[in-house]
Amino acid sequence: MQEFEFIHRVTDMLPSQAEGLLCGIGDDCAVFAGNGGRDWLISTDGFTEGVHFQAAWASPSDIGRRCLEAAVSDIAAMGGRPRYVMVSISIPNTMSESDAMAYMQGISASAADYQMIIIGGDTTTSKQGLHLAITVIGDVRHGASLYRRGARVGDVVYVTGVLGGSMAGLNVLETKRTGYQEEVNRFLRPTARVASGAWLSDTGCVTSMIDVSDGLIQDLGHVAKASGVGLVVESGSIPCWQTEKGAVNIETACASGEEYELAFTVDGLRDSAFQRLLPAALGQLGHPITRIGQVVAGSGVIVRKPDGGVLSLDKSGYAHCIGKSA
Amino acid sequence: MQEFEFIHRVTDMLPSQAEGLLCGIGDDCAVFAGNGGRDWLISTDGFTEGVHFQAAWASPSDIGRRCLEAAVSDIAAMGGRPRYVMVSISIPNTMSESDAMAYMQGISASAADYQMIIIGGDTTTSKQGLHLAITVIGDVRHGASLYRRGARVGDVVYVTGVLGGSMAGLNVLETKRTGYQEEVNRFLRPTARVASGAWLSDTGCVTSMIDVSDGLIQDLGHVAKASGVGLVVESGSIPCWQTEKGAVNIETACASGEEYELAFTVDGLRDSAFQRLLPAALGQLGHPITRIGQVVAGSGVIVRKPDGGVLSLDKSGYAHCIGKSA
């Protein structure tokens, strides 16, 4: 069973609506009505040694930092500001005290970059492998959260940054090649797009948003499904990461997970206004923002080649496989 | 390094105060000022196969249920009402789909008993063993949270329920004996004391509270330390679990973890009023509430024998050992 099927079945088990809950399961964060004109955002991410990271590739501090950034990215994807963090860490009894501390130091250093406060957690031993679960809490101006479900026919599709570097870096580590240090850093030391997410929310032009954690096409697929629309992405517009030997191929840019860039849609009627805001913002945000497609009637995501044909992708992104079939 | 030393070192890494945050690290839950006269409570607990549970002893559904109750107990320990839950589950790829679903069904069934709503989470694969991290969110009347830090000299110490059944049940499972089904059920199917915690908060007489998850004496030690006081517990007053062959011994009652009873202190000047409220409540709550000691000047927890001597305990409770010493 595939991860999303598992989540779907679990979601069906229970009611999902309650007073004050603006969004439950199904987006990057759950959203609650707060006070003082702010809403609360909350999200949990789990990280498992051998699945999400290999201790042989990275220092404990880098792994801790990377997990925190991945969790914070869920707040960024709603347009929020990260505020608090809770860490559940299960530490193998074969690990040294200094390594155990280094994981938490990486998490703490990254949290401090965002002026986040660690407000609790749980520390236990593990029989096998390190496991981390990071819960992040953020806030956002009341009603300003950007959801996956907001895309409408006629909207324009955008993405922040350039894509494919993370998968290229992972490939370098897996094949134990030398060089490509920028790609390796892109994989090992990603940064959540918090300032960009908040700015995009502030423009008032953005109708939906998601972070690119499972690969651009798969994540846009979540937007399409939640919004009940189709998305057409122009392959020639996708910003591809430049390596020592040229750009990564389009398949890598489309499927690369853990990019932590933001994919979003802009109201078609406000797109001109949005484009007028862009030049001043780009210098401050420090990365490109690229128009890559449009929202259409229909369902799913199509990548259109310059000749008008449809690009066939072997792999649209990453999904965990849950359980053996009976 | 012992778990509490690890947590202490981690806590020192970062600031802990922020606007709207009524309590950060150091209690059963973090507490935020909410709106509409309510405060939010939040807590995360991690559960690891082979450490917190043995898949050979219990059904996946029972394990899921047990983890949810343990997490909810942190809300009960502050006097709150559990509202929402987020589940991060890492599933070994050797596990069947039906077992994977059964863990979530156990969690969902237990959450439904409290009318809690699952608002998110994360589902991933694990290379080794099942890992769960459960984040619970509850609410409580503004200012009515009961903290570990509230005990004052002259207060009276109480505990809900009877103690030692959980450790006795674990011992039966570990030694593969037959019989003692009530003790086994006590260990496998504990229930958080949500109604009792809320009632205790409502009395206005309780000054501090904690759940008995690591053993009575160790948990009372957290109250003593956080409050800057000493506690004297009368060994003859501790309510000991009755087995087929008589009561568990006092050491078992003092050290048994995962009881999920509530230990609390009552303002000495309000103790008469509290005792007048008890008879009507006990029938509804369905368990005894026992006066077991008093709060004194000093530090730590002493268990006093009927002859006035001090009971020496080999084991005060459970603490994870984090990391190999260098």
XYZ file of C-alpha atoms in Angstrom:
652
model
C 0.000 0.000 0.000
C 1.283 3.423 -0.891
C 1.729 6.091 1.778
C -1.095 8.331 0.495
C -3.543 5.415 0.351
C -2.643 4.588 3.975
C -3.222 8.196 5.041
C -6.518 8.271 3.144
C -7.747 5.131 4.917
C -6.692 6.477 8.313
C -8.373 9.818 7.650
C -11.618 8.013 6.909
C -11.656 6.497 10.411
C -12.547 9.632 12.295
C -14.455 12.900 12.149
C -12.353 15.850 11.045
C -14.394 18.961 11.798
C -14.433 20.923 15.020
C -15.040 24.440 16.226
C -11.979 26.654 15.831
C -10.224 24.149 13.546
C -9.779 25.925 10.204
C -7.929 23.008 8.557
C -7.327 19.425 9.700
C -5.611 16.571 7.850
C -4.728 17.165 4.222
C -2.414 20.151 4.073
C 1.129 20.983 5.191
C -0.177 22.102 8.593
C -3.353 21.986 10.619
C -4.709 25.493 11.276
C -6.529 26.786 14.379
C -8.166 30.097 15.044
C -5.917 31.884 17.531
C -6.315 35.190 19.312
C -5.021 38.701 18.690
C -5.731 38.370 14.965
C -3.375 35.409 14.470
C -4.016 31.772 13.553
C -1.906 28.846 14.771
C -0.234 26.387 12.375
C 0.957 22.979 13.517
C 2.707 20.083 11.793
C 4.578 16.885 12.723
C 7.327 15.197 10.681
C 9.032 11.870 11.413
C 12.617 11.063 10.421
C 14.115 7.588 10.481
C 17.754 6.562 10.144
C 18.292 4.613 6.940
C 15.122 6.050 5.346
C 15.327 9.854 5.660
C 19.040 10.050 6.298
C 22.152 7.901 6.439
C 24.331 8.615 9.451
C 27.368 7.709 7.303
C 26.771 10.654 4.941
C 26.320 13.542 7.304
C 27.328 14.770 10.735
C 24.765 14.415 13.531
C 24.539 18.196 13.687
C 23.761 18.446 9.943
C 21.121 15.726 10.253
C 19.450 17.521 13.160
C 19.517 20.809 11.271
C 18.108 19.201 8.142
C 15.185 17.625 10.005
C 14.293 20.947 11.633
C 14.368 22.740 8.264
C 12.139 20.060 6.737
C 9.619 20.527 9.545
C 9.783 24.336 9.327
C 9.154 24.103 5.593
C 5.580 22.994 6.387
C 5.028 26.313 8.191
C 6.605 28.222 5.284
C 4.277 26.399 2.865
C 1.235 27.947 4.594
C 2.760 31.447 4.638
C 3.432 31.308 8.385
C 6.177 32.234 10.787
C 7.701 29.351 12.821
C 7.487 30.001 16.563
C 7.822 26.840 18.670
C 9.204 23.324 18.310
C 8.811 20.016 20.185
C 11.311 17.213 19.577
C 10.784 13.520 20.228
C 14.153 11.767 19.897
C 14.829 8.023 20.232
C 18.543 7.397 20.599
C 20.184 4.006 19.958
C 22.074 2.782 23.019
C 25.149 2.264 20.823
C 25.435 6.013 20.177
C 27.950 8.193 22.018
C 26.728 10.946 24.334
C 28.445 13.558 22.202
C 26.717 12.379 19.024
C 23.362 12.354 20.821
C 23.953 15.941 21.943
C 25.098 16.946 18.440
C 21.740 15.978 16.893
C 19.982 18.263 19.365
C 22.590 21.009 18.803
C 21.859 20.925 15.063
C 18.142 21.194 15.733
C 18.681 23.985 18.281
C 21.009 25.996 16.016
C 18.552 25.853 13.161
C 15.643 26.720 15.461
C 17.621 29.686 16.805
C 18.060 30.991 13.231
C 14.288 31.418 13.161
C 14.088 32.665 16.778
C 12.057 29.537 17.514
C 11.761 28.235 21.065
C 11.941 24.551 22.053
C 8.922 24.084 24.318
C 9.041 20.366 25.032
C 9.526 16.914 23.671
C 10.440 13.410 24.664
C 13.792 11.650 24.989
C 13.968 7.869 24.912
C 16.284 5.057 23.920
C 15.907 3.073 20.705
C 16.885 -0.532 20.097
C 17.729 0.159 16.468
C 18.498 3.389 14.674
C 17.834 7.013 15.457
C 14.288 8.281 15.168
C 13.225 11.901 15.353
C 9.754 13.375 15.322
C 9.617 17.141 15.146
C 6.436 19.084 15.824
C 6.506 22.725 14.778
C 4.041 25.439 15.698
C 3.818 28.678 13.781
C 1.475 31.583 13.429
C 0.050 33.630 10.596
C -2.269 36.620 10.286
C -5.869 35.430 10.788
C -7.253 34.122 7.522
C -3.944 34.526 5.642
C -2.930 30.820 5.540
C -2.327 29.547 2.015
C -3.854 26.107 1.405
C -3.386 23.435 -1.238
C -7.090 23.653 -1.986
C -7.177 27.249 -3.263
C -6.130 26.917 -6.939
C -8.797 27.986 -9.475
C -9.036 27.631 -13.247
C -7.238 30.577 -14.834
C -4.618 30.867 -12.076
C -0.910 30.891 -12.932
C 1.598 28.361 -11.509
C 4.929 29.511 -10.036
C 7.855 27.973 -8.185
C 10.620 29.490 -6.045
C 14.321 28.702 -6.574
C 15.795 26.106 -8.933
C 15.037 22.394 -8.783
C 16.982 19.162 -8.990
C 20.022 20.027 -6.884
C 18.871 17.968 -3.942
C 18.445 14.762 -5.957
C 21.783 15.423 -7.691
C 23.473 15.790 -4.289
C 21.852 12.605 -2.971
C 23.065 10.785 -6.103
C 26.639 11.997 -5.482
C 26.502 10.679 -1.901
C 24.982 7.355 -2.938
C 27.583 6.751 -5.659
C 30.428 8.089 -3.481
C 31.691 10.424 -6.201
C 33.843 13.462 -5.510
C 33.101 17.032 -6.517
C 29.587 18.455 -6.822
C 29.948 19.991 -3.363
C 27.202 22.548 -4.009
C 24.729 19.779 -4.817
C 25.790 17.796 -1.739
C 25.281 20.923 0.378
C 21.920 21.485 -1.271
C 20.894 17.994 -0.135
C 22.508 18.054 3.314
C 21.814 21.660 4.291
C 18.498 22.721 2.806
C 16.809 25.896 3.978
C 13.086 26.361 4.403
C 11.645 29.323 2.445
C 10.122 31.057 5.456
C 10.638 34.669 4.343
C 9.385 33.854 0.848
C 6.282 32.077 2.138
C 5.403 35.006 4.387
C 5.980 37.508 1.566
C 3.832 35.456 -0.825
C 1.018 35.419 1.720
C 1.340 39.191 2.187
C 0.961 39.921 -1.547
C -2.703 38.890 -1.398
C -2.279 37.464 -4.926
C -1.515 33.817 -4.098
C -4.405 31.333 -4.121
C -2.655 28.066 -3.133
C 0.768 26.911 -1.977
C 2.726 23.751 -1.115
C 6.363 22.993 -0.391
C 8.350 20.845 -2.819
C 9.275 18.061 -0.405
C 8.183 15.026 -2.448
C 9.105 16.358 -5.911
C 7.563 19.196 -7.950
C 5.146 17.138 -10.025
C 3.938 14.969 -7.149
C 3.447 18.003 -4.910
C 1.631 19.942 -7.629
C -0.523 16.824 -7.947
C -1.602 17.353 -4.328
C -2.594 20.944 -5.206
C -4.526 19.758 -8.273
C -6.370 17.102 -6.283
C -7.166 19.311 -3.283
C -8.350 22.136 -5.568
C -10.266 19.952 -8.028
C -8.408 21.337 -11.024
C -5.767 20.309 -13.581
C -2.312 21.861 -13.879
C -0.284 22.258 -17.075
C 3.427 22.850 -16.517
C 5.698 23.945 -19.406
C 8.835 21.786 -19.348
C 10.903 24.590 -20.860
C 9.999 26.902 -17.987
C 11.057 24.650 -15.113
C 14.171 26.159 -13.484
C 16.785 23.361 -13.553
C 19.744 23.289 -11.140
C 23.157 23.990 -12.728
C 25.911 21.488 -11.887
C 29.636 21.506 -12.771
C 28.689 19.835 -16.049
C 25.574 21.816 -16.948
C 21.961 21.671 -15.859
C 20.301 18.612 -14.340
C 17.825 17.002 -16.715
C 14.149 17.855 -16.631
C 13.187 14.518 -15.065
C 15.487 15.223 -12.114
C 14.077 18.718 -11.682
C 10.513 17.341 -11.762
C 11.060 14.447 -9.323
C 13.691 15.780 -6.903
C 12.354 15.579 -3.363
C 13.431 17.545 -0.321
C 13.957 20.740 -2.311
C 11.897 22.764 0.194
C 11.099 25.307 -2.494
C 7.528 26.599 -2.679
C 5.150 25.886 -5.553
C 2.130 28.194 -5.683
C -0.639 29.575 -7.831
C -1.473 33.229 -8.420
C -4.982 34.518 -9.186
C -5.053 35.111 -12.980
C -6.682 38.507 -12.472
C -3.948 39.546 -10.067
C -1.011 38.118 -11.994
C -0.020 41.491 -13.479
C -0.054 43.054 -10.026
C 1.989 40.130 -8.695
C 4.571 40.532 -11.456
C 4.931 44.227 -10.650
C 5.739 43.298 -7.026
C 8.351 40.716 -8.012
C 11.443 42.758 -8.988
C 11.735 44.544 -5.646
C 11.173 41.301 -3.710
C 13.575 39.056 -5.598
C 16.693 40.841 -4.371
C 15.566 40.541 -0.762
C 14.415 36.923 -1.022
C 17.646 35.860 -2.751
C 16.229 33.343 -5.207
C 14.304 33.385 -8.500
C 10.535 33.047 -8.733
C 9.533 31.438 -12.020
C 6.233 31.190 -13.840
C 5.961 27.557 -14.946
C 2.373 26.879 -15.975
C -1.331 27.421 -15.606
C -4.400 26.014 -13.897
C -6.975 24.411 -16.204
C -10.254 22.546 -15.917
C -9.623 18.850 -15.360
C -7.425 16.892 -12.996
C -3.814 15.880 -12.461
C -0.584 17.471 -13.668
C 0.720 17.449 -17.237
C 4.236 18.511 -18.231
C 4.049 19.943 -21.752
C 7.104 19.864 -24.032
C 7.982 22.827 -26.268
C 6.617 20.862 -29.288
C 3.241 20.634 -27.548
C 3.601 16.935 -26.666
C 3.365 15.601 -23.125
C 6.517 14.651 -21.238
C 6.299 11.145 -19.848
C 7.874 10.909 -16.391
C 9.089 7.586 -15.025
C 9.049 8.975 -11.541
C 6.996 11.867 -10.279
C 8.496 11.981 -6.799
C 8.871 9.984 -3.615
C 6.225 8.065 -1.676
C 6.810 5.578 1.136
C 5.470 2.077 0.612
C 3.468 1.058 3.717
C 3.171 -2.593 4.623
C 3.403 -5.861 2.729
C 0.308 -6.806 0.745
C -1.440 -9.822 2.223
C 24.088 10.083 30.647
C 20.648 9.806 32.161
C 17.599 11.037 30.256
C 16.892 13.974 32.598
C 20.515 15.168 32.404
C 20.236 15.065 28.581
C 16.992 17.070 28.657
C 18.570 19.556 31.072
C 21.555 20.100 28.760
C 19.303 20.514 25.727
C 17.076 22.979 27.580
C 20.106 25.111 28.359
C 20.826 25.584 24.636
C 17.996 27.944 23.877
C 15.842 30.713 25.258
C 12.573 29.499 26.734
C 10.438 32.598 27.257
C 8.087 34.169 24.767
C 4.919 36.215 24.687
C 1.793 34.093 25.079
C 3.787 31.057 26.244
C 2.625 30.327 29.801
C 4.834 27.241 30.240
C 7.616 25.798 28.053
C 9.861 22.808 28.724
C 9.652 21.220 32.165
C 6.069 20.094 32.699
C 3.746 17.481 31.219
C 2.608 19.947 28.529
C 3.585 23.331 27.160
C 0.841 25.905 27.739
C -0.198 28.812 25.495
C -2.676 31.585 26.067
C -5.611 30.831 23.784
C -8.750 32.765 23.066
C -12.320 32.627 24.376
C -11.065 32.147 27.934
C -9.232 28.893 27.160
C -5.521 27.995 27.158
C -3.930 25.441 24.832
C -1.924 22.460 26.130
C 0.474 20.550 23.892
C 2.737 17.542 24.421
C 4.718 15.037 22.321
C 5.543 11.444 23.286
C 7.747 8.989 21.374
C 7.243 5.204 21.442
C 9.793 2.713 20.155
C 9.353 -1.008 19.543
C 11.509 -3.011 21.936
C 11.729 -0.117 24.409
C 8.159 1.077 25.101
C 6.423 -2.029 23.855
C 7.113 -5.547 22.584
C 5.082 -6.448 19.525
C 5.115 -10.071 20.752
C 3.113 -9.184 23.884
C 0.262 -7.170 22.515
C -1.877 -6.739 19.430
C -1.066 -3.778 17.167
C -4.418 -2.279 18.088
C -3.660 -2.512 21.830
C -0.230 -0.951 21.291
C -1.724 1.950 19.343
C -4.382 2.485 22.011
C -1.817 2.349 24.778
C 0.409 4.975 23.143
C -2.545 7.338 22.670
C -3.563 6.946 26.335
C 0.013 7.672 27.454
C 0.045 10.855 25.382
C -3.414 11.917 26.599
C -2.272 11.380 30.192
C -0.032 14.461 29.794
C -3.139 16.549 29.097
C -4.948 14.974 32.067
C -1.961 15.807 34.287
C -2.490 19.536 33.645
C -6.252 19.347 34.247
C -7.054 19.721 30.543
C -9.414 18.208 28.028
C -7.767 16.418 25.034
C -8.954 17.837 21.710
C -6.626 17.043 18.801
C -3.918 14.524 17.938
C -1.133 14.278 15.348
C 0.541 10.923 14.697
C 3.951 10.327 13.177
C 4.284 6.626 12.394
C 7.339 4.847 10.943
C 6.392 1.383 9.746
C 8.913 -1.418 9.128
C 8.723 -2.676 5.549
C 8.403 -6.226 6.897
C 5.028 -5.396 8.479
C 1.737 -6.441 6.886
C -0.687 -3.775 5.655
C -3.334 -5.040 8.067
C -1.007 -4.742 11.067
C -0.003 -1.225 9.987
C -3.679 -0.257 9.789
C -4.391 -1.911 13.152
C -1.918 0.378 14.978
C -3.763 3.383 13.594
C -7.149 1.810 14.382
C -6.092 1.421 18.020
C -5.021 5.055 18.150
C -8.210 6.186 16.405
C -10.511 4.148 18.645
C -8.896 5.545 21.769
C -8.969 9.096 20.356
C -12.667 8.651 19.525
C -13.366 7.708 23.166
C -12.267 11.246 24.057
C -13.979 12.834 21.018
C -10.502 13.819 19.851
C -9.854 14.606 16.195
C -6.780 13.482 14.238
C -5.596 16.660 12.534
C -2.422 15.505 10.822
C 0.752 13.525 11.069
C 3.380 11.811 9.019
C 3.602 8.287 7.624
C 6.963 6.834 6.641
C 8.774 3.545 6.386
C 11.300 2.344 8.945
C 14.280 0.087 8.360
C 14.013 -1.396 11.832
C 11.119 -1.522 14.257
C 7.958 0.504 14.620
C 8.232 4.056 15.891
C 5.350 6.275 16.897
C 5.384 9.898 17.957
C 2.066 11.227 19.182
C 1.432 14.932 19.657
C -1.686 15.803 21.616
C -3.346 19.174 21.931
C -5.816 19.943 24.655
C -7.463 22.936 26.224
C -8.242 24.147 29.696
C -9.988 27.158 31.238
C -7.602 30.131 31.106
C -5.283 30.063 34.099
C -6.602 26.709 35.379
C -3.638 24.516 34.283
C -2.088 22.591 37.165
C 1.725 22.649 37.115
C 4.442 20.620 38.804
C 5.816 23.827 40.275
C 2.825 24.768 42.468
C 3.382 22.695 45.637
C 3.921 24.746 48.822
C 5.001 23.811 52.335
C 1.923 22.739 54.296
C 0.146 21.233 51.272
C -1.170 17.671 51.391
C -0.106 14.963 48.895
C -2.713 12.739 47.211
C -2.789 10.096 44.490
C -5.625 8.685 42.368
C -6.236 4.943 41.944
C -4.041 2.104 43.186
C -0.423 1.582 42.207
C 1.777 -1.323 41.160
C -0.572 -3.201 38.826
C 1.216 -2.025 35.710
C 4.636 -3.278 36.834
C 3.066 -6.537 38.029
C 1.457 -7.008 34.596
C 4.712 -6.278 32.810
C 6.449 -8.806 35.018
C 3.853 -11.456 34.108
C 4.445 -10.795 30.393
C 8.229 -10.818 30.761
C 8.245 -14.095 32.674
C 5.543 -15.636 30.446
C 3.425 -16.724 33.409
C -0.265 -17.488 33.195
C -3.023 -15.899 35.266
C -2.883 -12.353 36.581
C -5.027 -11.203 33.657
C -6.157 -8.047 35.465
C -2.539 -6.965 35.953
C -1.734 -7.741 32.310
C -4.741 -5.663 31.249
C -3.645 -2.878 33.575
C -0.288 -2.804 31.755
C -1.602 -3.296 28.214
C -4.767 -1.202 28.391
C -4.167 1.721 30.704
C -6.594 4.631 30.762
C -5.636 8.268 31.187
C -7.394 10.027 34.090
C -8.931 12.797 32.017
C -12.184 13.227 33.947
C -10.324 13.135 37.261
C -7.740 15.701 36.130
C -10.460 18.084 34.969
C -12.432 17.609 38.197
C -9.311 18.227 40.310
C -8.654 21.451 38.408
C -12.263 22.526 38.926
C -12.107 22.099 42.710
C -9.775 25.100 42.979
C -8.023 23.286 45.855
C -5.164 21.611 43.940
C -1.790 23.387 43.852
C 0.302 20.989 41.699
C -0.190 17.829 39.653
C 1.754 15.248 37.618
C 0.895 11.905 36.052
C 2.501 8.729 37.401
C 4.218 7.631 34.195
C 7.749 7.033 35.509
C 6.820 5.702 38.968
C 5.225 7.478 41.956
C 8.398 8.409 43.809
C 10.307 9.568 40.739
C 7.350 11.633 39.527
C 6.784 13.168 42.959
C 10.503 13.987 42.810
C 9.781 16.144 39.733
C 7.082 17.979 41.718
C 9.461 18.483 44.667
C 12.234 19.818 42.416
C 9.996 22.096 40.327
C 8.319 23.470 43.463
C 11.476 23.796 45.555
C 10.038 21.756 48.422
C 10.389 18.345 50.066
C 7.700 15.657 50.125
C 7.147 13.086 52.856
C 5.057 10.089 51.815
C 3.708 7.624 54.412
C 4.432 4.084 53.174
C 1.371 2.728 54.961
C -0.878 5.114 53.049
C 0.221 4.195 49.528
C -2.642 2.320 47.829
C -1.113 -0.974 46.651
C -2.638 -3.010 43.797
C -4.307 -6.293 44.843
C -3.283 -9.386 42.871
C -4.584 -12.975 43.027
C -2.131 -13.576 45.841
C -2.506 -10.352 47.811
C -1.181 -6.842 47.409
C 1.956 -5.948 45.452
C 4.801 -4.895 47.736
C 5.444 -1.266 48.567
C 8.548 -1.100 46.347
C 6.486 -2.131 43.331
C 3.794 0.430 44.132
C 6.430 3.164 44.488
C 8.393 2.370 41.305
C 5.750 1.110 38.876
C 5.808 3.211 35.725
C 3.058 3.742 33.187
C 0.346 3.776 35.838
C -1.169 6.989 34.421
C -2.659 7.812 37.800
C -2.416 11.433 38.984
C -0.320 12.566 41.949
C -1.223 16.015 43.260
C -0.993 18.380 46.166
C -3.870 20.190 47.869
C -3.532 23.557 49.583
C -3.351 22.798 53.340
C -5.905 25.552 54.115
C -8.343 24.085 51.599
C -7.834 20.429 52.470
C -10.997 20.256 54.615
C -13.009 21.750 51.775
C -11.403 19.275 49.355
C -12.266 16.338 51.577
C -15.883 17.484 51.728
C -16.017 17.428 47.912
C -14.520 13.924 47.667
C -17.387 11.547 48.563
C -19.715 12.815 45.830
C -16.928 12.770 43.232
C -15.491 9.332 43.971
C -18.538 7.472 42.686
C -18.486 9.360 39.425
C -14.719 9.122 38.916
C -14.692 5.388 39.659
C -11.434 5.136 41.590
C -10.130 5.990 45.052
C -8.301 9.210 45.882
C -5.874 8.674 48.732
C -4.047 11.087 51.012
C -0.458 9.797 51.132
C 1.734 12.536 52.592
C 2.602 16.175 53.069
C 4.776 18.921 51.641
C 7.624 20.072 53.878
C 10.541 22.481 53.720
C 13.536 20.831 52.060
C 14.029 18.852 48.885
C 13.439 15.390 47.463
C 10.961 12.689 48.421
C 11.120 10.538 51.530
C 8.966 7.446 52.109
C 8.380 7.119 55.858
C 7.652 3.728 57.417
C 5.031 3.286 60.176
C 7.873 3.061 62.747
C 9.091 6.498 61.668
C 12.127 5.177 59.777
C 12.801 5.925 56.129
C 12.100 3.291 53.482
C 15.117 2.700 51.272
C 14.085 2.138 47.657
C 16.374 0.325 45.236
C 14.500 1.749 42.307
C 12.464 4.932 42.274
C 11.182 4.539 38.724
C 12.232 4.417 35.109
C 14.658 6.691 33.232
C 16.149 6.097 29.782
C 19.950 6.001 29.573
C 21.059 8.289 26.742
C 24.327 7.608 24.955
C 27.508 5.764 25.786
C 29.911 7.694 27.982
C 33.059 8.680 26.093
